[in-house]
Amino acid sequence: MAVTRIREYRTLRGMTVRELADRAGVSTGLISQVERGVTDPSLETMRRIAEALDTPLFNLFQDGDQQTVAVIRRDDRYRISSPHHAITYTRASPGGARLEVLEGSLEPGAVSSDAPRSHPSEECVVVLTGRLTVQVGDQTHVLKAGDSCHFDSNIPHRFLNESRSTVRFMLSITPPSY
């Protein structure tokens, strides 16, 4: 189970468990279980909680210590995935930084979100292996290993894997947001 900082962010904002649950569209029981580390919520649920708390998603997992140099070992990365693990992100950068770096894995036929999403940042995605389709607004770009795409995250966007193999990619987001 991933230890989250949801309770900390909720109490800093003076919100009750019920208020957070209502804003995120989830049950109070789920919020309570996540805060206690009893269950790991899905990526979509964590996105909704982050939006309700008005904080970047991975801030809910950030480490408390700010360091001049941060080394994040692969086995120590925070990981979050969709309910059926069709998409998985691990954070390769420290929490609380001005730049968020994620390693993503998207299964064949999967999408990063059901509908394109927007948030106040800019992103750069670099494909490590496989083929990734990037939809940004009304544009669609197919990227192969070594290709990259930079875009304004205020424009609704999402990633698709229309191939028969898993695609791996690195994603840089600044400033970190939903």
Tab-separated table of N, CA and C in Angstrom:
chain	number	residue	atom	x	y	z
A	1	MET	N	0.834	-1.187	0.000
A	1	MET	CA	0.000	0.000	0.000
A	1	MET	C	0.876	1.248	0.000
A	2	ALA	N	0.505	2.191	-0.828
A	2	ALA	CA	1.217	3.467	-0.873
A	2	ALA	C	0.691	4.356	0.252
A	3	VAL	N	1.573	4.973	0.975
A	3	VAL	CA	1.180	5.906	2.016
A	3	VAL	C	0.956	7.257	1.350
A	4	THR	N	-0.233	7.815	1.565
A	4	THR	CA	-0.544	9.089	0.924
A	4	THR	C	-0.569	10.215	1.947
A	5	ARG	N	-0.624	11.423	1.434
A	5	ARG	CA	-0.696	12.611	2.280
A	5	ARG	C	-2.076	13.254	2.168
A	6	ILE	N	-3.078	12.470	1.800
A	6	ILE	CA	-4.425	13.004	1.607
A	6	ILE	C	-4.940	13.646	2.883
A	7	ARG	N	-4.803	12.971	4.016
A	7	ARG	CA	-5.288	13.523	5.290
A	7	ARG	C	-4.623	14.872	5.566
A	8	GLU	N	-3.308	14.944	5.342
A	8	GLU	CA	-2.575	16.198	5.576
A	8	GLU	C	-3.138	17.326	4.722
A	9	TYR	N	-3.318	17.090	3.415
A	9	TYR	CA	-3.843	18.123	2.517
A	9	TYR	C	-5.293	18.459	2.863
A	10	ARG	N	-6.078	17.461	3.236
A	10	ARG	CA	-7.483	17.684	3.584
A	10	ARG	C	-7.589	18.567	4.823
A	11	THR	N	-6.822	18.250	5.860
A	11	THR	CA	-6.916	19.023	7.094
A	11	THR	C	-6.337	20.434	6.920
A	12	LEU	N	-5.304	20.582	6.114
A	12	LEU	CA	-4.763	21.914	5.823
A	12	LEU	C	-5.817	22.804	5.173
A	13	ARG	N	-6.727	22.204	4.419
A	13	ARG	CA	-7.778	22.951	3.735
A	13	ARG	C	-9.055	23.043	4.570
A	14	GLY	N	-9.001	22.476	5.779
A	14	GLY	CA	-10.153	22.543	6.671
A	14	GLY	C	-11.347	21.742	6.176
A	15	MET	N	-11.085	20.670	5.434
A	15	MET	CA	-12.154	19.854	4.876
A	15	MET	C	-12.390	18.624	5.736
A	16	THR	N	-13.639	18.225	5.816
A	16	THR	CA	-13.974	16.968	6.478
A	16	THR	C	-13.832	15.839	5.452
A	17	VAL	N	-13.842	14.614	5.942
A	17	VAL	CA	-13.796	13.458	5.044
A	17	VAL	C	-14.998	13.498	4.109
A	18	ARG	N	-16.175	13.827	4.636
A	18	ARG	CA	-17.391	13.896	3.817
A	18	ARG	C	-17.269	14.961	2.722
A	19	GLU	N	-16.742	16.138	3.072
A	19	GLU	CA	-16.591	17.205	2.070
A	19	GLU	C	-15.661	16.758	0.943
A	20	LEU	N	-14.556	16.144	1.303
A	20	LEU	CA	-13.621	15.670	0.287
A	20	LEU	C	-14.278	14.592	-0.572
A	21	ALA	N	-14.950	13.661	0.061
A	21	ALA	CA	-15.619	12.586	-0.677
A	21	ALA	C	-16.648	13.154	-1.647
A	22	ASP	N	-17.438	14.121	-1.196
A	22	ASP	CA	-18.445	14.734	-2.066
A	22	ASP	C	-17.801	15.440	-3.247
A	23	ARG	N	-16.748	16.209	-2.990
A	23	ARG	CA	-16.073	16.940	-4.076
A	23	ARG	C	-15.410	15.995	-5.070
A	24	ALA	N	-14.899	14.864	-4.574
A	24	ALA	CA	-14.210	13.909	-5.449
A	24	ALA	C	-15.168	12.896	-6.071
A	25	GLY	N	-16.413	12.864	-5.579
A	25	GLY	CA	-17.382	11.924	-6.119
A	25	GLY	C	-17.119	10.482	-5.726
A	26	VAL	N	-16.614	10.288	-4.503
A	26	VAL	CA	-16.343	8.940	-3.984
A	26	VAL	C	-16.989	8.813	-2.605
A	27	SER	N	-16.969	7.632	-2.041
A	27	SER	CA	-17.573	7.420	-0.728
A	27	SER	C	-16.653	7.890	0.392
A	28	THR	N	-17.259	8.226	1.521
A	28	THR	CA	-16.456	8.608	2.691
A	28	THR	C	-15.630	7.419	3.162
A	29	GLY	N	-16.181	6.213	3.022
A	29	GLY	CA	-15.451	5.010	3.416
A	29	GLY	C	-14.162	4.848	2.624
A	30	LEU	N	-14.225	5.145	1.318
A	30	LEU	CA	-13.026	5.025	0.489
A	30	LEU	C	-11.972	6.031	0.938
A	31	ILE	N	-12.385	7.277	1.181
A	31	ILE	CA	-11.425	8.296	1.650
A	31	ILE	C	-10.780	7.830	2.946
A	32	SER	N	-11.582	7.347	3.862
A	32	SER	CA	-11.074	6.865	5.149
A	32	SER	C	-10.086	5.717	4.961
A	33	GLN	N	-10.416	4.766	4.114
A	33	GLN	CA	-9.525	3.623	3.875
A	33	GLN	C	-8.211	4.057	3.238
A	34	VAL	N	-8.273	4.985	2.297
A	34	VAL	CA	-7.052	5.458	1.633
A	34	VAL	C	-6.187	6.217	2.630
A	35	GLU	N	-6.813	7.076	3.439
A	35	GLU	CA	-6.045	7.836	4.430
A	35	GLU	C	-5.354	6.926	5.445
A	36	ARG	N	-5.967	5.814	5.763
A	36	ARG	CA	-5.393	4.874	6.732
A	36	ARG	C	-4.453	3.869	6.077
A	37	GLY	N	-4.325	3.897	4.754
A	37	GLY	CA	-3.443	2.971	4.064
A	37	GLY	C	-4.010	1.571	3.948
A	38	VAL	N	-5.334	1.432	4.067
A	38	VAL	CA	-5.979	0.130	3.991
A	38	VAL	C	-6.158	-0.317	2.542
A	39	THR	N	-6.328	0.640	1.630
A	39	THR	CA	-6.548	0.314	0.223
A	39	THR	C	-5.800	1.287	-0.671
A	40	ASP	N	-5.457	0.823	-1.859
A	40	ASP	CA	-4.852	1.676	-2.882
A	40	ASP	C	-5.924	2.036	-3.892
A	41	PRO	N	-6.226	3.320	-4.056
A	41	PRO	CA	-7.252	3.718	-5.009
A	41	PRO	C	-6.719	3.668	-6.446
A	42	SER	N	-7.643	3.705	-7.388
A	42	SER	CA	-7.252	3.712	-8.804
A	42	SER	C	-6.677	5.067	-9.189
A	43	LEU	N	-6.054	5.111	-10.345
A	43	LEU	CA	-5.502	6.356	-10.881
A	43	LEU	C	-6.606	7.392	-11.032
A	44	GLU	N	-7.742	7.005	-11.577
A	44	GLU	CA	-8.844	7.958	-11.782
A	44	GLU	C	-9.347	8.505	-10.449
A	45	THR	N	-9.461	7.657	-9.448
A	45	THR	CA	-9.898	8.107	-8.125
A	45	THR	C	-8.887	9.084	-7.538
A	46	MET	N	-7.602	8.775	-7.651
A	46	MET	CA	-6.574	9.683	-7.133
A	46	MET	C	-6.591	11.013	-7.874
A	47	ARG	N	-6.850	10.993	-9.177
A	47	ARG	CA	-6.963	12.252	-9.933
A	47	ARG	C	-8.105	13.102	-9.383
A	48	ARG	N	-9.243	12.461	-9.115
A	48	ARG	CA	-10.399	13.209	-8.610
A	48	ARG	C	-10.126	13.757	-7.212
A	49	ILE	N	-9.456	12.982	-6.378
A	49	ILE	CA	-9.105	13.460	-5.038
A	49	ILE	C	-8.137	14.633	-5.139
A	50	ALA	N	-7.135	14.525	-5.993
A	50	ALA	CA	-6.171	15.614	-6.180
A	50	ALA	C	-6.868	16.879	-6.663
A	51	GLU	N	-7.779	16.737	-7.617
A	51	GLU	CA	-8.520	17.902	-8.111
A	51	GLU	C	-9.361	18.517	-7.000
A	52	ALA	N	-10.018	17.684	-6.193
A	52	ALA	CA	-10.834	18.181	-5.088
A	52	ALA	C	-9.982	18.914	-4.057
A	53	LEU	N	-8.738	18.477	-3.889
A	53	LEU	CA	-7.816	19.115	-2.943
A	53	LEU	C	-7.024	20.242	-3.595
A	54	ASP	N	-7.224	20.447	-4.891
A	54	ASP	CA	-6.530	21.492	-5.653
A	54	ASP	C	-5.014	21.380	-5.492
A	55	THR	N	-4.519	20.152	-5.728
A	55	THR	CA	-3.082	19.899	-5.641
A	55	THR	C	-2.680	18.916	-6.735
A	56	PRO	N	-1.454	18.990	-7.217
A	56	PRO	CA	-1.002	18.008	-8.205
A	56	PRO	C	-1.093	16.590	-7.657
A	57	LEU	N	-1.457	15.663	-8.520
A	57	LEU	CA	-1.670	14.267	-8.142
A	57	LEU	C	-0.523	13.699	-7.324
A	58	PHE	N	0.705	13.781	-7.820
A	58	PHE	CA	1.807	13.135	-7.128
A	58	PHE	C	2.233	13.880	-5.864
A	59	ASN	N	1.712	15.096	-5.623
A	59	ASN	CA	1.970	15.740	-4.336
A	59	ASN	C	1.363	14.931	-3.204
A	60	LEU	N	0.336	14.160	-3.533
A	60	LEU	CA	-0.297	13.333	-2.510
A	60	LEU	C	0.618	12.203	-2.058
A	61	PHE	N	1.724	11.998	-2.780
A	61	PHE	CA	2.680	10.948	-2.445
A	61	PHE	C	4.052	11.507	-2.108
A	62	GLN	N	4.219	12.826	-2.111
A	62	GLN	CA	5.559	13.394	-1.981
A	62	GLN	C	6.193	13.100	-0.637
A	63	ASP	N	7.498	13.058	-0.665
A	63	ASP	CA	8.258	12.878	0.564
A	63	ASP	C	8.317	14.209	1.288
A	64	GLY	N	8.389	14.157	2.590
A	64	GLY	CA	8.435	15.377	3.381
A	64	GLY	C	9.769	16.094	3.313
A	65	ASP	N	10.844	15.372	3.087
A	65	ASP	CA	12.171	15.971	3.100
A	65	ASP	C	12.525	16.559	1.747
A	66	GLN	N	12.905	17.841	1.730
A	66	GLN	CA	13.392	18.474	0.517
A	66	GLN	C	14.915	18.363	0.532
A	67	GLN	N	15.477	17.849	-0.545
A	67	GLN	CA	16.908	17.643	-0.608
A	67	GLN	C	17.489	18.403	-1.784
A	68	THR	N	18.766	18.784	-1.675
A	68	THR	CA	19.446	19.444	-2.772
A	68	THR	C	19.632	18.476	-3.933
A	69	VAL	N	19.987	17.249	-3.620
A	69	VAL	CA	20.129	16.193	-4.616
A	69	VAL	C	19.251	15.037	-4.169
A	70	ALA	N	18.394	14.608	-5.066
A	70	ALA	CA	17.494	13.503	-4.722
A	70	ALA	C	17.781	12.321	-5.638
A	71	VAL	N	18.024	11.199	-5.045
A	71	VAL	CA	18.205	9.957	-5.797
A	71	VAL	C	16.992	9.090	-5.493
A	72	ILE	N	16.298	8.703	-6.545
A	72	ILE	CA	15.120	7.856	-6.384
A	72	ILE	C	15.429	6.519	-7.031
A	73	ARG	N	15.567	5.504	-6.230
A	73	ARG	CA	15.849	4.166	-6.745
A	73	ARG	C	14.593	3.588	-7.380
A	74	ARG	N	14.778	2.851	-8.460
A	74	ARG	CA	13.645	2.272	-9.196
A	74	ARG	C	12.676	1.556	-8.262
A	75	ASP	N	13.186	0.769	-7.342
A	75	ASP	CA	12.328	-0.002	-6.439
A	75	ASP	C	11.620	0.863	-5.394
A	76	ASP	N	12.064	2.126	-5.232
A	76	ASP	CA	11.477	3.015	-4.233
A	76	ASP	C	10.516	4.043	-4.834
A	77	ARG	N	10.292	4.001	-6.138
A	77	ARG	CA	9.417	4.977	-6.785
A	77	ARG	C	7.964	4.776	-6.365
A	78	TYR	N	7.249	5.893	-6.253
A	78	TYR	CA	5.812	5.819	-6.042
A	78	TYR	C	5.178	5.357	-7.341
A	79	ARG	N	4.217	4.469	-7.219
A	79	ARG	CA	3.573	3.890	-8.391
A	79	ARG	C	2.064	4.069	-8.257
A	80	ILE	N	1.438	4.379	-9.394
A	80	ILE	CA	-0.015	4.469	-9.429
A	80	ILE	C	-0.472	3.934	-10.775
A	81	SER	N	-1.602	3.232	-10.763
A	81	SER	CA	-2.070	2.633	-12.012
A	81	SER	C	-3.586	2.662	-12.084
A	82	SER	N	-4.089	2.387	-13.279
A	82	SER	CA	-5.530	2.299	-13.486
A	82	SER	C	-6.030	1.004	-12.857
A	83	PRO	N	-7.347	0.845	-12.705
A	83	PRO	CA	-7.875	-0.330	-12.005
A	83	PRO	C	-7.365	-1.666	-12.544
A	84	HIS	N	-7.222	-1.805	-13.839
A	84	HIS	CA	-6.766	-3.072	-14.411
A	84	HIS	C	-5.306	-2.996	-14.858
A	85	HIS	N	-4.600	-1.995	-14.355
A	85	HIS	CA	-3.177	-1.789	-14.648
A	85	HIS	C	-2.907	-1.574	-16.141
A	86	ALA	N	-3.904	-1.051	-16.878
A	86	ALA	CA	-3.707	-0.764	-18.298
A	86	ALA	C	-2.695	0.360	-18.476
A	87	ILE	N	-2.686	1.304	-17.536
A	87	ILE	CA	-1.658	2.349	-17.535
A	87	ILE	C	-1.072	2.424	-16.137
A	88	THR	N	0.235	2.549	-16.086
A	88	THR	CA	0.952	2.650	-14.822
A	88	THR	C	1.945	3.791	-14.928
A	89	TYR	N	2.021	4.595	-13.869
A	89	TYR	CA	3.027	5.649	-13.775
A	89	TYR	C	3.865	5.398	-12.532
A	90	THR	N	5.169	5.607	-12.646
A	90	THR	CA	6.030	5.670	-11.478
A	90	THR	C	6.728	7.015	-11.521
A	91	ARG	N	6.899	7.637	-10.358
A	91	ARG	CA	7.517	8.969	-10.311
A	91	ARG	C	9.019	8.828	-10.168
A	92	ALA	N	9.735	9.382	-11.152
A	92	ALA	CA	11.191	9.325	-11.164
A	92	ALA	C	11.817	10.584	-10.571
A	93	SER	N	11.009	11.562	-10.225
A	93	SER	CA	11.496	12.807	-9.633
A	93	SER	C	11.001	12.898	-8.187
A	94	PRO	N	11.629	13.759	-7.388
A	94	PRO	CA	11.181	13.883	-5.999
A	94	PRO	C	9.877	14.663	-5.921
A	95	GLY	N	9.093	14.421	-4.896
A	95	GLY	CA	7.891	15.200	-4.681
A	95	GLY	C	8.241	16.617	-4.286
A	96	GLY	N	7.389	17.552	-4.655
A	96	GLY	CA	7.595	18.934	-4.268
A	96	GLY	C	8.523	19.707	-5.181
A	97	ALA	N	9.048	19.076	-6.225
A	97	ALA	CA	9.932	19.768	-7.160
A	97	ALA	C	9.101	20.567	-8.159
A	98	ARG	N	9.733	21.466	-8.889
A	98	ARG	CA	9.034	22.264	-9.906
A	98	ARG	C	8.862	21.501	-11.208
A	99	LEU	N	9.514	20.342	-11.305
A	99	LEU	CA	9.428	19.489	-12.484
A	99	LEU	C	9.084	18.084	-12.013
A	100	GLU	N	8.099	17.489	-12.659
A	100	GLU	CA	7.729	16.119	-12.342
A	100	GLU	C	8.113	15.237	-13.524
A	101	VAL	N	8.810	14.133	-13.230
A	101	VAL	CA	9.197	13.189	-14.268
A	101	VAL	C	8.580	11.839	-13.911
A	102	LEU	N	7.813	11.317	-14.855
A	102	LEU	CA	7.126	10.047	-14.655
A	102	LEU	C	7.561	9.064	-15.723
A	103	GLU	N	7.654	7.796	-15.360
A	103	GLU	CA	7.817	6.747	-16.344
A	103	GLU	C	6.461	6.089	-16.484
A	104	GLY	N	5.981	6.003	-17.721
A	104	GLY	CA	4.671	5.428	-17.970
A	104	GLY	C	4.759	4.135	-18.740
A	105	SER	N	3.763	3.294	-18.522
A	105	SER	CA	3.630	2.036	-19.238
A	105	SER	C	2.161	1.902	-19.615
A	106	LEU	N	1.890	1.692	-20.911
A	106	LEU	CA	0.522	1.622	-21.399
A	106	LEU	C	0.343	0.319	-22.165
A	107	GLU	N	-0.604	-0.486	-21.708
A	107	GLU	CA	-0.848	-1.804	-22.303
A	107	GLU	C	-1.491	-1.679	-23.686
A	108	PRO	N	-1.398	-2.724	-24.513
A	108	PRO	CA	-2.010	-2.707	-25.850
A	108	PRO	C	-3.506	-2.389	-25.772
A	109	GLY	N	-3.955	-1.474	-26.620
A	109	GLY	CA	-5.358	-1.103	-26.689
A	109	GLY	C	-5.832	-0.174	-25.583
A	110	ALA	N	-4.949	0.234	-24.687
A	110	ALA	CA	-5.339	1.053	-23.534
A	110	ALA	C	-5.177	2.549	-23.822
A	111	VAL	N	-5.820	3.363	-22.977
A	111	VAL	CA	-5.722	4.819	-23.052
A	111	VAL	C	-5.370	5.365	-21.669
A	112	SER	N	-4.761	6.532	-21.637
A	112	SER	CA	-4.389	7.131	-20.350
A	112	SER	C	-5.603	7.641	-19.591
A	113	SER	N	-6.647	8.014	-20.296
A	113	SER	CA	-7.911	8.431	-19.677
A	113	SER	C	-9.011	8.254	-20.710
A	114	ASP	N	-10.232	8.016	-20.236
A	114	ASP	CA	-11.337	7.783	-21.157
A	114	ASP	C	-11.572	8.972	-22.079
A	115	ALA	N	-11.460	10.166	-21.541
A	115	ALA	CA	-11.630	11.384	-22.334
A	115	ALA	C	-10.379	12.235	-22.172
A	116	PRO	N	-10.046	13.050	-23.173
A	116	PRO	CA	-8.893	13.939	-23.031
A	116	PRO	C	-9.053	14.841	-21.808
A	117	ARG	N	-7.938	15.095	-21.115
A	117	ARG	CA	-7.926	15.911	-19.906
A	117	ARG	C	-6.993	17.100	-20.106
A	118	SER	N	-7.244	18.158	-19.367
A	118	SER	CA	-6.361	19.324	-19.411
A	118	SER	C	-5.979	19.705	-17.990
A	119	HIS	N	-4.856	20.392	-17.865
A	119	HIS	CA	-4.386	20.895	-16.578
A	119	HIS	C	-3.361	21.976	-16.861
A	120	PRO	N	-3.116	22.886	-15.920
A	120	PRO	CA	-2.254	24.053	-16.171
A	120	PRO	C	-0.760	23.733	-16.084
A	121	SER	N	-0.219	23.137	-17.140
A	121	SER	CA	1.203	22.776	-17.192
A	121	SER	C	1.649	22.740	-18.647
A	122	GLU	N	2.873	22.293	-18.839
A	122	GLU	CA	3.344	21.884	-20.152
A	122	GLU	C	4.004	20.533	-19.972
A	123	GLU	N	3.970	19.723	-21.045
A	123	GLU	CA	4.478	18.359	-20.954
A	123	GLU	C	5.388	18.054	-22.128
A	124	CYS	N	6.280	17.117	-21.874
A	124	CYS	CA	7.104	16.550	-22.929
A	124	CYS	C	7.138	15.045	-22.687
A	125	VAL	N	6.714	14.282	-23.694
A	125	VAL	CA	6.705	12.834	-23.598
A	125	VAL	C	7.752	12.288	-24.564
A	126	VAL	N	8.530	11.317	-24.108
A	126	VAL	CA	9.552	10.656	-24.925
A	126	VAL	C	9.252	9.156	-24.888
A	127	VAL	N	9.087	8.557	-26.057
A	127	VAL	CA	8.792	7.131	-26.125
A	127	VAL	C	10.087	6.349	-25.956
A	128	LEU	N	10.081	5.395	-25.019
A	128	LEU	CA	11.252	4.550	-24.770
A	128	LEU	C	11.189	3.275	-25.603
A	129	THR	N	10.035	2.616	-25.583
A	129	THR	CA	9.836	1.409	-26.391
A	129	THR	C	8.394	1.383	-26.869
A	130	GLY	N	8.179	0.856	-28.064
A	130	GLY	CA	6.840	0.719	-28.605
A	130	GLY	C	6.405	1.930	-29.396
A	131	ARG	N	5.082	2.039	-29.556
A	131	ARG	CA	4.489	3.124	-30.343
A	131	ARG	C	3.364	3.754	-29.522
A	132	LEU	N	3.404	5.073	-29.363
A	132	LEU	CA	2.441	5.810	-28.553
A	132	LEU	C	1.711	6.821	-29.424
A	133	THR	N	0.387	6.813	-29.348
A	133	THR	CA	-0.408	7.825	-30.046
A	133	THR	C	-0.735	8.919	-29.043
A	134	VAL	N	-0.422	10.165	-29.399
A	134	VAL	CA	-0.655	11.323	-28.536
A	134	VAL	C	-1.741	12.170	-29.184
A	135	GLN	N	-2.845	12.352	-28.475
A	135	GLN	CA	-3.915	13.231	-28.941
A	135	GLN	C	-3.839	14.523	-28.146
A	136	VAL	N	-3.704	15.651	-28.846
A	136	VAL	CA	-3.686	16.966	-28.218
A	136	VAL	C	-4.662	17.831	-29.009
A	137	GLY	N	-5.767	18.188	-28.365
A	137	GLY	CA	-6.803	18.931	-29.081
A	137	GLY	C	-7.303	18.101	-30.245
A	138	ASP	N	-7.303	18.706	-31.439
A	138	ASP	CA	-7.758	17.980	-32.632
A	138	ASP	C	-6.603	17.364	-33.418
A	139	GLN	N	-5.416	17.345	-32.828
A	139	GLN	CA	-4.244	16.763	-33.490
A	139	GLN	C	-3.922	15.387	-32.898
A	140	THR	N	-3.485	14.484	-33.783
A	140	THR	CA	-3.060	13.149	-33.367
A	140	THR	C	-1.669	12.896	-33.917
A	141	HIS	N	-0.766	12.446	-33.060
A	141	HIS	CA	0.615	12.183	-33.455
A	141	HIS	C	0.997	10.777	-33.005
A	142	VAL	N	1.578	9.997	-33.898
A	142	VAL	CA	2.055	8.660	-33.566
A	142	VAL	C	3.563	8.738	-33.378
A	143	LEU	N	4.023	8.363	-32.190
A	143	LEU	CA	5.440	8.430	-31.848
A	143	LEU	C	6.008	7.033	-31.717
A	144	LYS	N	7.239	6.858	-32.194
A	144	LYS	CA	7.960	5.593	-32.049
A	144	LYS	C	9.108	5.806	-31.065
A	145	ALA	N	9.773	4.728	-30.711
A	145	ALA	CA	10.890	4.799	-29.767
A	145	ALA	C	11.870	5.889	-30.187
A	146	GLY	N	12.198	6.769	-29.243
A	146	GLY	CA	13.119	7.871	-29.503
A	146	GLY	C	12.422	9.160	-29.896
A	147	ASP	N	11.161	9.090	-30.316
A	147	ASP	CA	10.406	10.294	-30.688
A	147	ASP	C	9.898	10.987	-29.429
A	148	SER	N	9.666	12.292	-29.544
A	148	SER	CA	9.120	13.049	-28.422
A	148	SER	C	8.054	14.016	-28.912
A	149	CYS	N	7.266	14.496	-27.989
A	149	CYS	CA	6.210	15.454	-28.294
A	149	CYS	C	6.086	16.392	-27.100
A	150	HIS	N	6.112	17.688	-27.347
A	150	HIS	CA	5.977	18.709	-26.314
A	150	HIS	C	4.680	19.466	-26.582
A	151	PHE	N	3.901	19.746	-25.532
A	151	PHE	CA	2.640	20.451	-25.751
A	151	PHE	C	2.187	21.183	-24.497
A	152	ASP	N	1.260	22.109	-24.702
A	152	ASP	CA	0.631	22.862	-23.630
A	152	ASP	C	-0.460	21.987	-23.035
A	153	SER	N	-0.345	21.645	-21.759
A	153	SER	CA	-1.291	20.743	-21.100
A	153	SER	C	-2.652	21.377	-20.856
A	154	ASN	N	-2.772	22.684	-21.090
A	154	ASN	CA	-4.084	23.323	-20.996
A	154	ASN	C	-5.004	22.828	-22.102
A	155	ILE	N	-4.431	22.283	-23.166
A	155	ILE	CA	-5.203	21.715	-24.263
A	155	ILE	C	-5.549	20.275	-23.868
A	156	PRO	N	-6.822	19.887	-23.958
A	156	PRO	CA	-7.185	18.510	-23.592
A	156	PRO	C	-6.352	17.498	-24.384
A	157	HIS	N	-5.847	16.487	-23.668
A	157	HIS	CA	-4.931	15.527	-24.289
A	157	HIS	C	-5.053	14.168	-23.616
A	158	ARG	N	-4.534	13.163	-24.295
A	158	ARG	CA	-4.443	11.819	-23.727
A	158	ARG	C	-3.498	10.992	-24.578
A	159	PHE	N	-3.102	9.841	-24.018
A	159	PHE	CA	-2.209	8.907	-24.696
A	159	PHE	C	-2.974	7.633	-25.005
A	160	LEU	N	-2.692	7.037	-26.178
A	160	LEU	CA	-3.323	5.789	-26.580
A	160	LEU	C	-2.253	4.821	-27.046
A	161	ASN	N	-2.498	3.556	-26.813
A	161	ASN	CA	-1.623	2.519	-27.353
A	161	ASN	C	-2.467	1.693	-28.309
A	162	GLU	N	-2.318	1.969	-29.593
A	162	GLU	CA	-3.096	1.285	-30.614
A	162	GLU	C	-2.327	0.109	-31.213
A	163	SER	N	-1.247	-0.274	-30.552
A	163	SER	CA	-0.423	-1.376	-31.047
A	163	SER	C	-0.712	-2.654	-30.275
A	164	ARG	N	0.032	-3.695	-30.585
A	164	ARG	CA	-0.155	-5.001	-29.928
A	164	ARG	C	0.873	-5.271	-28.841
A	165	SER	N	1.698	-4.268	-28.528
A	165	SER	CA	2.687	-4.463	-27.469
A	165	SER	C	2.655	-3.277	-26.509
A	166	THR	N	3.151	-3.499	-25.309
A	166	THR	CA	3.187	-2.454	-24.285
A	166	THR	C	4.126	-1.341	-24.733
A	167	VAL	N	3.718	-0.100	-24.493
A	167	VAL	CA	4.578	1.049	-24.794
A	167	VAL	C	5.067	1.625	-23.468
A	168	ARG	N	6.355	1.998	-23.428
A	168	ARG	CA	6.953	2.649	-22.261
A	168	ARG	C	7.405	4.036	-22.672
A	169	PHE	N	7.211	5.008	-21.779
A	169	PHE	CA	7.557	6.390	-22.112
A	169	PHE	C	7.935	7.161	-20.853
A	170	MET	N	8.673	8.235	-21.048
A	170	MET	CA	9.000	9.166	-19.959
A	170	MET	C	8.192	10.430	-20.216
A	171	LEU	N	7.675	11.002	-19.144
A	171	LEU	CA	6.827	12.174	-19.223
A	171	LEU	C	7.345	13.217	-18.241
A	172	SER	N	7.652	14.397	-18.749
A	172	SER	CA	8.086	15.513	-17.901
A	172	SER	C	6.973	16.547	-17.882
A	173	ILE	N	6.614	17.025	-16.688
A	173	ILE	CA	5.512	17.954	-16.517
A	173	ILE	C	5.996	19.104	-15.639
A	174	THR	N	5.769	20.334	-16.109
A	174	THR	CA	6.132	21.485	-15.304
A	174	THR	C	5.096	22.588	-15.478
A	175	PRO	N	4.629	23.211	-14.400
A	175	PRO	CA	4.789	22.703	-13.050
A	175	PRO	C	3.947	21.455	-12.850
A	176	PRO	N	4.260	20.639	-11.867
A	176	PRO	CA	3.456	19.448	-11.611
A	176	PRO	C	1.998	19.852	-11.395
A	177	SER	N	1.114	19.096	-11.975
A	177	SER	CA	-0.319	19.375	-11.807
A	177	SER	C	-1.075	18.075	-11.932
A	178	TYR	N	-2.368	18.140	-12.161
A	178	TYR	CA	-3.198	16.932	-12.135
A	178	TYR	C	-2.790	15.972	-13.197
